[in-house]
mmCIF file of C-alpha atoms in Angstrom:
data_model
loop_
_atom_site.group_PDB
_atom_site.id
_atom_site.type_symbol
_atom_site.label_atom_id
_atom_site.label_comp_id
_atom_site.label_asym_id
_atom_site.label_seq_id
_atom_site.Cartn_x
_atom_site.Cartn_y
_atom_site.Cartn_z
ATOM 1 C CA UNK A 1 -33.508 -20.166 8.940
ATOM 2 C CA UNK A 2 -29.951 -20.588 9.488
ATOM 3 C CA UNK A 3 -28.315 -17.371 8.201
ATOM 4 C CA UNK A 4 -25.399 -17.210 6.347
ATOM 5 C CA UNK A 5 -21.813 -19.678 7.256
ATOM 6 C CA UNK A 6 -18.439 -17.177 7.810
ATOM 7 C CA UNK A 7 -15.145 -18.384 7.946
ATOM 8 C CA UNK A 8 -15.677 -16.521 10.919
ATOM 9 C CA UNK A 9 -18.273 -18.456 12.566
ATOM 10 C CA UNK A 10 -16.852 -21.728 11.713
ATOM 11 C CA UNK A 11 -13.680 -20.741 12.980
ATOM 12 C CA UNK A 12 -15.003 -19.683 16.631
ATOM 13 C CA UNK A 13 -17.140 -23.575 16.285
ATOM 14 C CA UNK A 14 -13.531 -24.352 16.025
ATOM 15 C CA UNK A 15 -11.807 -22.756 18.901
ATOM 16 C CA UNK A 16 -15.223 -23.200 21.437
ATOM 17 C CA UNK A 17 -15.281 -26.913 21.022
ATOM 18 C CA UNK A 18 -11.380 -27.284 21.408
ATOM 19 C CA UNK A 19 -11.979 -25.294 24.235
ATOM 20 C CA UNK A 20 -14.765 -27.535 25.926
ATOM 21 C CA UNK A 21 -12.829 -30.277 25.014
ATOM 22 C CA UNK A 22 -10.005 -29.285 26.872
ATOM 23 C CA UNK A 23 -12.004 -28.373 29.804
ATOM 24 C CA UNK A 24 -13.672 -31.871 30.241
ATOM 25 C CA UNK A 25 -12.575 -33.515 32.837
ATOM 26 C CA UNK A 26 -14.799 -36.948 33.663
ATOM 27 C CA UNK A 27 -15.933 -37.092 30.454
ATOM 28 C CA UNK A 28 -20.273 -36.216 30.112
ATOM 29 C CA UNK A 29 -22.195 -34.419 32.322
ATOM 30 C CA UNK A 30 -19.618 -32.371 33.477
ATOM 31 C CA UNK A 31 -19.586 -30.780 30.598
ATOM 32 C CA UNK A 32 -22.399 -29.494 30.318
ATOM 33 C CA UNK A 33 -22.008 -26.917 32.223
ATOM 34 C CA UNK A 34 -18.889 -24.984 30.107
ATOM 35 C CA UNK A 35 -20.931 -26.382 26.552
ATOM 36 C CA UNK A 36 -23.648 -24.400 28.093
ATOM 37 C CA UNK A 37 -21.815 -21.097 28.899
ATOM 38 C CA UNK A 38 -20.105 -20.828 26.019
ATOM 39 C CA UNK A 39 -23.293 -22.466 23.374
ATOM 40 C CA UNK A 40 -25.494 -20.429 25.243
ATOM 41 C CA UNK A 41 -24.881 -18.269 27.308
ATOM 42 C CA UNK A 42 -21.877 -16.246 25.668
ATOM 43 C CA UNK A 43 -22.188 -16.901 21.508
ATOM 44 C CA UNK A 44 -25.767 -17.483 21.809
ATOM 45 C CA UNK A 45 -25.845 -20.734 19.550
ATOM 46 C CA UNK A 46 -28.715 -22.800 21.060
ATOM 47 C CA UNK A 47 -31.366 -21.349 23.657
ATOM 48 C CA UNK A 48 -31.017 -23.589 26.576
ATOM 49 C CA UNK A 49 -34.395 -25.673 25.848
ATOM 50 C CA UNK A 50 -32.311 -26.136 22.310
ATOM 51 C CA UNK A 51 -29.550 -27.485 24.792
ATOM 52 C CA UNK A 52 -31.346 -30.078 27.131
ATOM 53 C CA UNK A 53 -33.390 -31.271 23.501
ATOM 54 C CA UNK A 54 -29.605 -31.974 22.313
ATOM 55 C CA UNK A 55 -28.743 -33.607 25.500
ATOM 56 C CA UNK A 56 -32.141 -36.213 25.790
ATOM 57 C CA UNK A 57 -31.383 -36.502 21.496
ATOM 58 C CA UNK A 58 -27.591 -37.518 23.058
ATOM 59 C CA UNK A 59 -28.329 -39.968 25.468
ATOM 60 C CA UNK A 60 -30.550 -41.786 23.453
ATOM 61 C CA UNK A 61 -28.345 -41.834 20.384
ATOM 62 C CA UNK A 62 -24.463 -44.110 20.225
ATOM 63 C CA UNK A 63 -21.126 -42.288 21.082
ATOM 64 C CA UNK A 64 -19.604 -39.968 23.513
ATOM 65 C CA UNK A 65 -22.226 -37.195 25.190
ATOM 66 C CA UNK A 66 -19.796 -34.466 24.266
ATOM 67 C CA UNK A 67 -19.106 -35.506 20.757
ATOM 68 C CA UNK A 68 -22.859 -35.463 19.540
ATOM 69 C CA UNK A 69 -23.001 -32.696 21.050
ATOM 70 C CA UNK A 70 -20.610 -30.332 19.119
ATOM 71 C CA UNK A 71 -22.129 -32.536 15.696
ATOM 72 C CA UNK A 72 -25.181 -31.279 16.651
ATOM 73 C CA UNK A 73 -24.606 -27.247 17.592
ATOM 74 C CA UNK A 74 -22.105 -27.028 14.890
ATOM 75 C CA UNK A 75 -24.850 -27.897 12.258
ATOM 76 C CA UNK A 76 -27.864 -26.065 14.245
ATOM 77 C CA UNK A 77 -25.187 -23.575 13.349
ATOM 78 C CA UNK A 78 -23.363 -23.388 10.390
ATOM 79 C CA UNK A 79 -24.200 -27.022 8.508
ATOM 80 C CA UNK A 80 -22.013 -30.329 7.953
ATOM 81 C CA UNK A 81 -18.847 -27.930 7.771
ATOM 82 C CA UNK A 82 -20.339 -26.287 11.025
ATOM 83 C CA UNK A 83 -20.506 -30.286 12.708
ATOM 84 C CA UNK A 84 -17.110 -30.979 11.192
ATOM 85 C CA UNK A 85 -14.872 -28.156 12.138
ATOM 86 C CA UNK A 86 -16.782 -28.274 16.208
ATOM 87 C CA UNK A 87 -16.585 -31.877 16.456
ATOM 88 C CA UNK A 88 -12.915 -31.933 15.037
ATOM 89 C CA UNK A 89 -12.647 -28.823 17.705
ATOM 90 C CA UNK A 90 -13.636 -31.188 20.499
ATOM 91 C CA UNK A 91 -11.502 -33.835 19.979
ATOM 92 C CA UNK A 92 -8.490 -32.288 19.426
ATOM 93 C CA UNK A 93 -7.433 -31.383 22.885
ATOM 94 C CA UNK A 94 -7.983 -34.887 24.499
ATOM 95 C CA UNK A 95 -6.238 -36.276 20.889
ATOM 96 C CA UNK A 96 -2.869 -34.140 22.011
ATOM 97 C CA UNK A 97 -3.104 -34.560 25.354
ATOM 98 C CA UNK A 98 -3.112 -39.114 25.442
ATOM 99 C CA UNK A 99 -0.976 -39.138 22.355
ATOM 100 C CA UNK A 100 1.795 -37.116 24.862
ATOM 101 C CA UNK A 101 0.592 -39.132 27.887
ATOM 102 C CA UNK A 102 0.848 -42.285 25.745
ATOM 103 C CA UNK A 103 4.092 -42.035 25.373
ATOM 104 C CA UNK A 104 5.570 -41.200 29.054
ATOM 105 C CA UNK A 105 2.223 -41.838 31.230
ATOM 106 C CA UNK A 106 3.442 -44.550 33.864
ATOM 107 C CA UNK A 107 6.209 -41.798 34.390
ATOM 108 C CA UNK A 108 3.376 -39.138 34.283
ATOM 109 C CA UNK A 109 0.748 -41.062 36.793
ATOM 110 C CA UNK A 110 3.798 -41.512 39.653
ATOM 111 C CA UNK A 111 4.017 -37.936 39.538
ATOM 112 C CA UNK A 112 2.167 -37.537 43.138
ATOM 113 C CA UNK A 113 2.055 -33.549 42.519
ATOM 114 C CA UNK A 114 0.126 -35.242 39.082
ATOM 115 C CA UNK A 115 -2.161 -37.718 42.136
ATOM 116 C CA UNK A 116 -3.139 -35.080 44.269
ATOM 117 C CA UNK A 117 -4.231 -32.615 41.230
ATOM 118 C CA UNK A 118 -6.447 -35.277 40.024
ATOM 119 C CA UNK A 119 -7.491 -35.943 43.595
ATOM 120 C CA UNK A 120 -8.283 -32.564 44.055
ATOM 121 C CA UNK A 121 -10.174 -32.095 40.904
ATOM 122 C CA UNK A 122 -12.354 -34.720 41.716
ATOM 123 C CA UNK A 123 -14.808 -33.066 44.382
ATOM 124 C CA UNK A 124 -14.711 -29.696 41.455
ATOM 125 C CA UNK A 125 -16.262 -32.463 39.612
ATOM 126 C CA UNK A 126 -19.635 -33.326 41.645
ATOM 127 C CA UNK A 127 -19.729 -29.526 41.605
ATOM 128 C CA UNK A 128 -20.164 -29.142 38.366
ATOM 129 C CA UNK A 129 -22.328 -31.717 37.798
ATOM 130 C CA UNK A 130 -24.780 -29.703 40.601
ATOM 131 C CA UNK A 131 -24.144 -26.919 38.736
ATOM 132 C CA UNK A 132 -25.562 -28.911 35.417
ATOM 133 C CA UNK A 133 -28.864 -30.260 37.675
ATOM 134 C CA UNK A 134 -29.577 -26.284 38.876
ATOM 135 C CA UNK A 135 -29.183 -24.819 35.531
ATOM 136 C CA UNK A 136 -30.715 -26.980 33.208
ATOM 137 C CA UNK A 137 -34.112 -27.559 36.209
ATOM 138 C CA UNK A 138 -35.768 -24.093 35.150
ATOM 139 C CA UNK A 139 -36.349 -25.938 31.613
ATOM 140 C CA UNK A 140 -38.079 -29.094 33.338
ATOM 141 C CA UNK A 141 -42.382 -27.958 33.692
ATOM 142 C CA UNK A 142 -42.757 -29.230 37.148
ATOM 143 C CA UNK A 143 -46.047 -31.352 37.194
ATOM 144 C CA UNK A 144 -46.681 -34.224 39.292
ATOM 145 C CA UNK A 145 -45.287 -36.584 36.504
ATOM 146 C CA UNK A 146 -41.822 -34.416 35.619
ATOM 147 C CA UNK A 147 -41.448 -35.034 38.797
ATOM 148 C CA UNK A 148 -41.732 -38.560 39.666
ATOM 149 C CA UNK A 149 -39.987 -39.305 36.485
ATOM 150 C CA UNK A 150 -37.403 -37.237 37.512
ATOM 151 C CA UNK A 151 -37.078 -38.928 41.740
ATOM 152 C CA UNK A 152 -37.227 -41.376 39.728
ATOM 153 C CA UNK A 153 -34.442 -41.616 37.795
ATOM 154 C CA UNK A 154 -32.135 -39.692 40.460
ATOM 155 C CA UNK A 155 -32.946 -42.887 42.673
ATOM 156 C CA UNK A 156 -32.096 -45.689 40.614
ATOM 157 C CA UNK A 157 -29.486 -44.291 38.998
ATOM 158 C CA UNK A 158 -27.916 -43.838 42.804
ATOM 159 C CA UNK A 159 -29.578 -47.539 43.677
ATOM 160 C CA UNK A 160 -26.783 -48.813 40.359
ATOM 161 C CA UNK A 161 -23.880 -47.759 41.689
ATOM 162 C CA UNK A 162 -24.109 -50.327 44.843
ATOM 163 C CA UNK A 163 -26.487 -53.025 42.965
ATOM 164 C CA UNK A 164 -25.849 -53.820 38.544
ATOM 165 C CA UNK A 165 -29.140 -52.903 36.803
ATOM 166 C CA UNK A 166 -27.590 -53.458 33.460
ATOM 167 C CA UNK A 167 -29.476 -56.121 31.426
ATOM 168 C CA UNK A 168 -28.011 -57.159 28.000
ATOM 169 C CA UNK A 169 -29.976 -59.044 25.331
ATOM 170 C CA UNK A 170 -27.305 -61.149 23.755
ATOM 171 C CA UNK A 171 -24.755 -60.402 23.385
ATOM 172 C CA UNK A 172 -25.903 -56.238 23.162
ATOM 173 C CA UNK A 173 -26.121 -54.257 26.221
ATOM 174 C CA UNK A 174 -28.793 -51.904 27.913
ATOM 175 C CA UNK A 175 -27.898 -49.430 30.166
ATOM 176 C CA UNK A 176 -30.102 -47.986 33.188
ATOM 177 C CA UNK A 177 -30.158 -44.409 30.769
ATOM 178 C CA UNK A 178 -31.191 -46.399 27.110
ATOM 179 C CA UNK A 179 -33.614 -47.682 29.068
ATOM 180 C CA UNK A 180 -34.832 -44.931 31.221
ATOM 181 C CA UNK A 181 -34.914 -42.678 28.668
ATOM 182 C CA UNK A 182 -36.457 -44.944 25.996
ATOM 183 C CA UNK A 183 -39.163 -44.667 28.979
ATOM 184 C CA UNK A 184 -39.052 -40.908 28.967
ATOM 185 C CA UNK A 185 -39.668 -41.321 25.111
ATOM 186 C CA UNK A 186 -42.853 -43.166 25.364
ATOM 187 C CA UNK A 187 -44.380 -41.504 28.078
ATOM 188 C CA UNK A 188 -43.648 -38.637 26.367
ATOM 189 C CA UNK A 189 -45.917 -39.557 23.422
ATOM 190 C CA UNK A 190 -48.540 -40.810 25.206
ATOM 191 C CA UNK A 191 -49.152 -37.956 27.245
ATOM 192 C CA UNK A 192 -49.176 -36.173 24.227
ATOM 193 C CA UNK A 193 -51.280 -39.044 22.577
ATOM 194 C CA UNK A 194 -53.828 -38.068 25.705
ATOM 195 C CA UNK A 195 -54.041 -34.772 25.617
ATOM 196 C CA UNK A 196 -54.540 -33.903 28.617
ATOM 197 C CA UNK A 197 -51.933 -34.855 30.350
ATOM 198 C CA UNK A 198 -49.413 -32.748 28.148
ATOM 199 C CA UNK A 199 -46.414 -31.925 29.381
ATOM 200 C CA UNK A 200 -45.464 -28.740 28.174
ATOM 201 C CA UNK A 201 -47.469 -25.892 28.175
ATOM 202 C CA UNK B 1 -3.034 -54.367 7.933
ATOM 203 C CA UNK B 2 -2.921 -52.505 11.020
ATOM 204 C CA UNK B 3 -4.525 -48.854 10.728
ATOM 205 C CA UNK B 4 -6.947 -50.047 9.023
ATOM 206 C CA UNK B 5 -8.034 -52.669 11.731
ATOM 207 C CA UNK B 6 -7.856 -50.137 14.230
ATOM 208 C CA UNK B 7 -10.189 -48.051 12.326
ATOM 209 C CA UNK B 8 -12.938 -50.746 11.955
ATOM 210 C CA UNK B 9 -12.947 -51.843 15.628
ATOM 211 C CA UNK B 10 -13.009 -48.899 17.261
ATOM 212 C CA UNK B 11 -15.557 -47.929 14.609
ATOM 213 C CA UNK B 12 -18.198 -50.633 16.105
ATOM 214 C CA UNK B 13 -16.714 -49.915 18.732
ATOM 215 C CA UNK B 14 -17.669 -46.555 18.785
ATOM 216 C CA UNK B 15 -21.365 -47.492 16.936
ATOM 217 C CA UNK B 16 -21.886 -49.673 20.376
ATOM 218 C CA UNK B 17 -22.227 -47.596 22.639
ATOM 219 C CA UNK B 18 -24.838 -45.908 24.140
ATOM 220 C CA UNK B 19 -24.763 -43.324 27.112
ATOM 221 C CA UNK B 20 -20.912 -42.615 26.829
ATOM 222 C CA UNK B 21 -18.241 -43.618 28.531
ATOM 223 C CA UNK B 22 -17.559 -46.575 30.951
ATOM 224 C CA UNK B 23 -21.246 -48.111 28.542
ATOM 225 C CA UNK B 24 -17.979 -49.017 26.349
ATOM 226 C CA UNK B 25 -15.396 -50.864 28.911
ATOM 227 C CA UNK B 26 -17.004 -54.564 27.991
ATOM 228 C CA UNK B 27 -16.322 -54.244 24.088
ATOM 229 C CA UNK B 28 -13.340 -52.311 24.744
ATOM 230 C CA UNK B 29 -12.381 -56.000 26.120
ATOM 231 C CA UNK B 30 -13.804 -58.082 24.020
ATOM 232 C CA UNK B 31 -12.276 -56.509 20.947
ATOM 233 C CA UNK B 32 -9.435 -54.750 22.275
ATOM 234 C CA UNK B 33 -7.193 -57.469 24.884
ATOM 235 C CA UNK B 34 -8.259 -60.139 23.082
ATOM 236 C CA UNK B 35 -6.856 -59.008 19.570
ATOM 237 C CA UNK B 36 -3.496 -58.395 22.232
ATOM 238 C CA UNK B 37 -2.893 -55.054 21.506
ATOM 239 C CA UNK B 38 -3.360 -53.337 25.106
ATOM 240 C CA UNK B 39 -3.524 -55.621 28.094
ATOM 241 C CA UNK B 40 -6.031 -55.818 30.378
ATOM 242 C CA UNK B 41 -3.913 -54.178 33.408
ATOM 243 C CA UNK B 42 -3.363 -51.189 31.580
ATOM 244 C CA UNK B 43 -7.251 -50.651 30.324
ATOM 245 C CA UNK B 44 -7.534 -50.134 34.924
ATOM 246 C CA UNK B 45 -4.152 -47.310 34.801
ATOM 247 C CA UNK B 46 -5.515 -45.795 31.478
ATOM 248 C CA UNK B 47 -9.453 -46.042 32.814
ATOM 249 C CA UNK B 48 -7.742 -43.331 36.116
ATOM 250 C CA UNK B 49 -4.989 -41.547 33.954
ATOM 251 C CA UNK B 50 -8.793 -40.896 31.772
ATOM 252 C CA UNK B 51 -10.692 -39.750 33.877
ATOM 253 C CA UNK B 52 -7.865 -36.839 35.079
ATOM 254 C CA UNK B 53 -7.759 -35.881 31.758
ATOM 255 C CA UNK B 54 -9.605 -33.543 29.382
ATOM 256 C CA UNK B 55 -11.848 -35.659 27.213
ATOM 257 C CA UNK B 56 -14.465 -38.229 27.017
ATOM 258 C CA UNK B 57 -13.470 -41.813 27.572
ATOM 259 C CA UNK B 58 -13.888 -43.478 23.928
ATOM 260 C CA UNK B 59 -11.763 -39.987 22.046
ATOM 261 C CA UNK B 60 -9.564 -40.816 25.139
ATOM 262 C CA UNK B 61 -8.873 -44.641 25.285
ATOM 263 C CA UNK B 62 -9.147 -44.706 20.985
ATOM 264 C CA UNK B 63 -5.882 -42.388 20.320
ATOM 265 C CA UNK B 64 -4.400 -44.391 23.390
ATOM 266 C CA UNK B 65 -4.986 -47.514 22.202
ATOM 267 C CA UNK B 66 -4.265 -46.399 18.551
ATOM 268 C CA UNK B 67 -1.078 -44.689 19.699
ATOM 269 C CA UNK B 68 -0.108 -48.198 21.331
ATOM 270 C CA UNK B 69 -0.027 -49.925 18.544
ATOM 271 C CA UNK B 70 -0.160 -47.807 15.547
ATOM 272 C CA UNK B 71 2.179 -44.828 16.454
ATOM 273 C CA UNK B 72 0.534 -41.604 15.769
ATOM 274 C CA UNK B 73 -1.226 -42.569 12.599
ATOM 275 C CA UNK B 74 -2.823 -45.632 14.348
ATOM 276 C CA UNK B 75 -3.961 -42.745 17.012
ATOM 277 C CA UNK B 76 -5.535 -41.044 14.234
ATOM 278 C CA UNK B 77 -7.404 -44.034 12.405
ATOM 279 C CA UNK B 78 -8.365 -45.006 15.476
ATOM 280 C CA UNK B 79 -10.045 -41.756 16.881
ATOM 281 C CA UNK B 80 -11.725 -41.515 13.602
ATOM 282 C CA UNK B 81 -13.740 -44.718 13.659
ATOM 283 C CA UNK B 82 -14.418 -44.312 17.504
ATOM 284 C CA UNK B 83 -15.979 -40.699 16.700
ATOM 285 C CA UNK B 84 -17.753 -41.614 13.168
ATOM 286 C CA UNK B 85 -20.154 -43.336 14.032
ATOM 287 C CA UNK B 86 -21.974 -40.889 16.247
ATOM 288 C CA UNK B 87 -21.338 -38.238 13.544
ATOM 289 C CA UNK B 88 -22.950 -39.430 11.135
ATOM 290 C CA UNK B 89 -25.346 -40.928 12.667
ATOM 291 C CA UNK B 90 -25.951 -36.615 14.352
ATOM 292 C CA UNK B 91 -25.861 -35.389 11.186
ATOM 293 C CA UNK B 92 -28.741 -37.543 10.217
ATOM 294 C CA UNK B 93 -31.154 -36.936 13.000
ATOM 295 C CA UNK B 94 -30.090 -32.984 13.225
ATOM 296 C CA UNK B 95 -31.161 -32.692 9.521
ATOM 297 C CA UNK B 96 -34.219 -34.819 10.087
ATOM 298 C CA UNK B 97 -35.323 -32.777 14.100
ATOM 299 C CA UNK B 98 -35.265 -29.143 12.157
ATOM 300 C CA UNK B 99 -38.040 -30.790 9.794
ATOM 301 C CA UNK B 100 -39.501 -32.317 12.650
ATOM 302 C CA UNK B 101 -39.617 -30.074 15.569
ATOM 303 C CA UNK B 102 -42.817 -28.789 15.040
ATOM 304 C CA UNK B 103 -44.375 -32.248 15.320
ATOM 305 C CA UNK B 104 -45.931 -32.300 19.031
ATOM 306 C CA UNK B 105 -45.229 -35.336 19.518
ATOM 307 C CA UNK B 106 -41.544 -35.022 18.440
ATOM 308 C CA UNK B 107 -42.251 -32.080 20.945
ATOM 309 C CA UNK B 108 -44.046 -34.174 23.702
ATOM 310 C CA UNK B 109 -41.544 -36.654 23.239
ATOM 311 C CA UNK B 110 -38.195 -35.135 23.884
ATOM 312 C CA UNK B 111 -40.798 -33.252 27.242
ATOM 313 C CA UNK B 112 -41.289 -36.904 28.943
ATOM 314 C CA UNK B 113 -37.176 -37.129 28.332
ATOM 315 C CA UNK B 114 -36.312 -33.490 29.687
ATOM 316 C CA UNK B 115 -37.492 -35.053 33.659
ATOM 317 C CA UNK B 116 -35.369 -38.033 33.439
ATOM 318 C CA UNK B 117 -32.123 -36.761 31.546
ATOM 319 C CA UNK B 118 -32.103 -33.819 34.969
ATOM 320 C CA UNK B 119 -32.455 -37.225 37.102
ATOM 321 C CA UNK B 120 -29.470 -38.676 35.356
ATOM 322 C CA UNK B 121 -27.023 -35.582 36.402
ATOM 323 C CA UNK B 122 -28.629 -35.490 39.877
ATOM 324 C CA UNK B 123 -28.126 -38.877 39.670
ATOM 325 C CA UNK B 124 -24.432 -39.803 38.583
ATOM 326 C CA UNK B 125 -23.766 -35.968 40.909
ATOM 327 C CA UNK B 126 -24.804 -38.413 44.217
ATOM 328 C CA UNK B 127 -22.953 -41.355 42.719
ATOM 329 C CA UNK B 128 -19.591 -39.443 42.089
ATOM 330 C CA UNK B 129 -20.334 -37.384 45.505
ATOM 331 C CA UNK B 130 -20.315 -40.646 47.367
ATOM 332 C CA UNK B 131 -17.465 -41.761 45.211
ATOM 333 C CA UNK B 132 -15.975 -39.055 46.359
ATOM 334 C CA UNK B 133 -16.586 -39.839 50.093
ATOM 335 C CA UNK B 134 -14.912 -43.610 49.691
ATOM 336 C CA UNK B 135 -11.350 -43.273 50.160
ATOM 337 C CA UNK B 136 -10.964 -46.925 48.872
ATOM 338 C CA UNK B 137 -12.210 -46.003 45.598
ATOM 339 C CA UNK B 138 -8.537 -44.361 44.040
ATOM 340 C CA UNK B 139 -7.014 -45.823 40.835
ATOM 341 C CA UNK B 140 -4.934 -48.479 42.251
ATOM 342 C CA UNK B 141 -2.264 -47.319 40.406
ATOM 343 C CA UNK B 142 -2.682 -44.802 42.752
ATOM 344 C CA UNK B 143 0.007 -44.077 45.350
ATOM 345 C CA UNK B 144 -1.396 -41.450 47.279
ATOM 346 C CA UNK B 145 -3.661 -42.240 49.438
ATOM 347 C CA UNK B 146 -6.897 -40.080 50.253
ATOM 348 C CA UNK B 147 -9.249 -40.055 52.777
ATOM 349 C CA UNK B 148 -12.558 -39.103 53.473
ATOM 350 C CA UNK B 149 -12.176 -36.984 55.786
ATOM 351 C CA UNK B 150 -9.935 -35.008 53.393
ATOM 352 C CA UNK B 151 -11.677 -34.916 50.307
ATOM 353 C CA UNK B 152 -15.244 -33.837 52.019
ATOM 354 C CA UNK B 153 -12.991 -30.772 53.118
ATOM 355 C CA UNK B 154 -11.782 -29.942 49.654
ATOM 356 C CA UNK B 155 -15.437 -30.819 48.715
ATOM 357 C CA UNK B 156 -16.428 -28.143 50.916
ATOM 358 C CA UNK B 157 -13.682 -25.332 49.734
ATOM 359 C CA UNK B 158 -15.456 -25.981 46.935
ATOM 360 C CA UNK B 159 -18.653 -25.591 46.873
ATOM 361 C CA UNK B 160 -18.025 -22.858 49.472
ATOM 362 C CA UNK B 161 -16.599 -20.512 46.981
ATOM 363 C CA UNK B 162 -19.520 -21.954 44.317
ATOM 364 C CA UNK B 163 -22.399 -20.631 46.885
ATOM 365 C CA UNK B 164 -20.330 -17.732 47.511
ATOM 366 C CA UNK B 165 -19.526 -16.706 44.447
ATOM 367 C CA UNK B 166 -23.209 -17.184 43.335
ATOM 368 C CA UNK B 167 -24.352 -14.985 46.799
ATOM 369 C CA UNK B 168 -22.316 -11.637 45.670
ATOM 370 C CA UNK B 169 -22.223 -12.211 42.007
ATOM 371 C CA UNK B 170 -25.502 -13.751 40.857
ATOM 372 C CA UNK B 171 -24.152 -16.207 38.465
ATOM 373 C CA UNK B 172 -22.371 -19.213 38.829
ATOM 374 C CA UNK B 173 -18.508 -19.336 38.958
ATOM 375 C CA UNK B 174 -16.926 -20.319 35.441
ATOM 376 C CA UNK B 175 -15.932 -24.131 35.447
ATOM 377 C CA UNK B 176 -12.179 -23.562 35.078
ATOM 378 C CA UNK B 177 -12.255 -21.384 38.368
ATOM 379 C CA UNK B 178 -13.887 -24.365 39.160
ATOM 380 C CA UNK B 179 -11.759 -26.694 38.505
ATOM 381 C CA UNK B 180 -8.101 -24.772 38.681
ATOM 382 C CA UNK B 181 -9.165 -24.342 42.746
ATOM 383 C CA UNK B 182 -9.807 -28.214 43.529
ATOM 384 C CA UNK B 183 -6.915 -28.780 41.575
ATOM 385 C CA UNK B 184 -4.893 -26.420 43.594
ATOM 386 C CA UNK B 185 -7.147 -27.763 46.921
ATOM 387 C CA UNK B 186 -5.548 -31.079 45.385
ATOM 388 C CA UNK B 187 -2.314 -30.599 45.594
ATOM 389 C CA UNK B 188 -2.244 -28.405 48.335
ATOM 390 C CA UNK B 189 -3.850 -30.938 50.746
ATOM 391 C CA UNK B 190 -2.528 -34.037 49.312
ATOM 392 C CA UNK B 191 0.850 -32.436 48.439
ATOM 393 C CA UNK B 192 1.544 -29.942 50.163
ATOM 394 C CA UNK B 193 0.463 -31.360 53.588
#
């Protein structure tokens, strides 16, 4: 059950997610290792398994993953005001930075030193992603079925870089990741119903 | 009124973007470019900026378009609009999930999704690595050119640091350290040299 919410908790949530917002380059998955560090290791607001569940839910609901995660973690820790302050903290750094950039963005991008730093950061982002995989793989219990799902998803995502798999239904576009997430939900439910094939210990 | 329109358009965009990020670009084209708020070319430029500044793409582009169209208050309206749908939806799910988390079907569904999410991240990492070694993937607005050799060199150096740190400290280096080192290497190799 939830602990009593103090003002200090709200401030902590706000500051931690402001840090996450300020350090998230390349968006989405790149920030997982940063959120993991702040919410799981440092503040112990959520467990690593909960972190994974939040990611799965974020993937299958609209909106940016980091906003979803901030709202969810904030709620877990301190209810409505927790999610309010976490989300506000997350949005603030990009808001301020982009606002400043929007006033002189042509000049900003023409500085070659800025471009050079950004080209370097792209390499760092790849390492952050591999780091996230390394951390999160402990949470998946590898059975033949989950291993198959993992390999299939990885291959499809890599292939989708070369070929476009996105489906559209009328004006609504389903991305490959949404389809795969939904597939995972369905397979998980079927496996539970069959009981024998239950994916968890 | 422009402020309400900014809020409304970005609320719609936020509501229909799944999985975050670039999934929203078609919607931006339909709604934002069609309204003449920014031109199509600025969007390409902006993707480059967003890739290299902190924060989620959605918030970045909402703040940018809002600011170009309606100043600071416009930026505020657009950003609030793009964040609000996920905020409300996740809040509802968060309330429900603590009640249903004990349900074995909910747990089963989530355990089926876990390997998929792991695969999504791993696949994205590989795609980013591929993009890194294709030199032509530089944003159009960049005047600097980089060859795949330099990019691979930076990647290997940061990777070497990462492995050494994990070997000696038995834990991953702080993400800030990884980003700072790669930015410095980028400045050294592409700008100084």
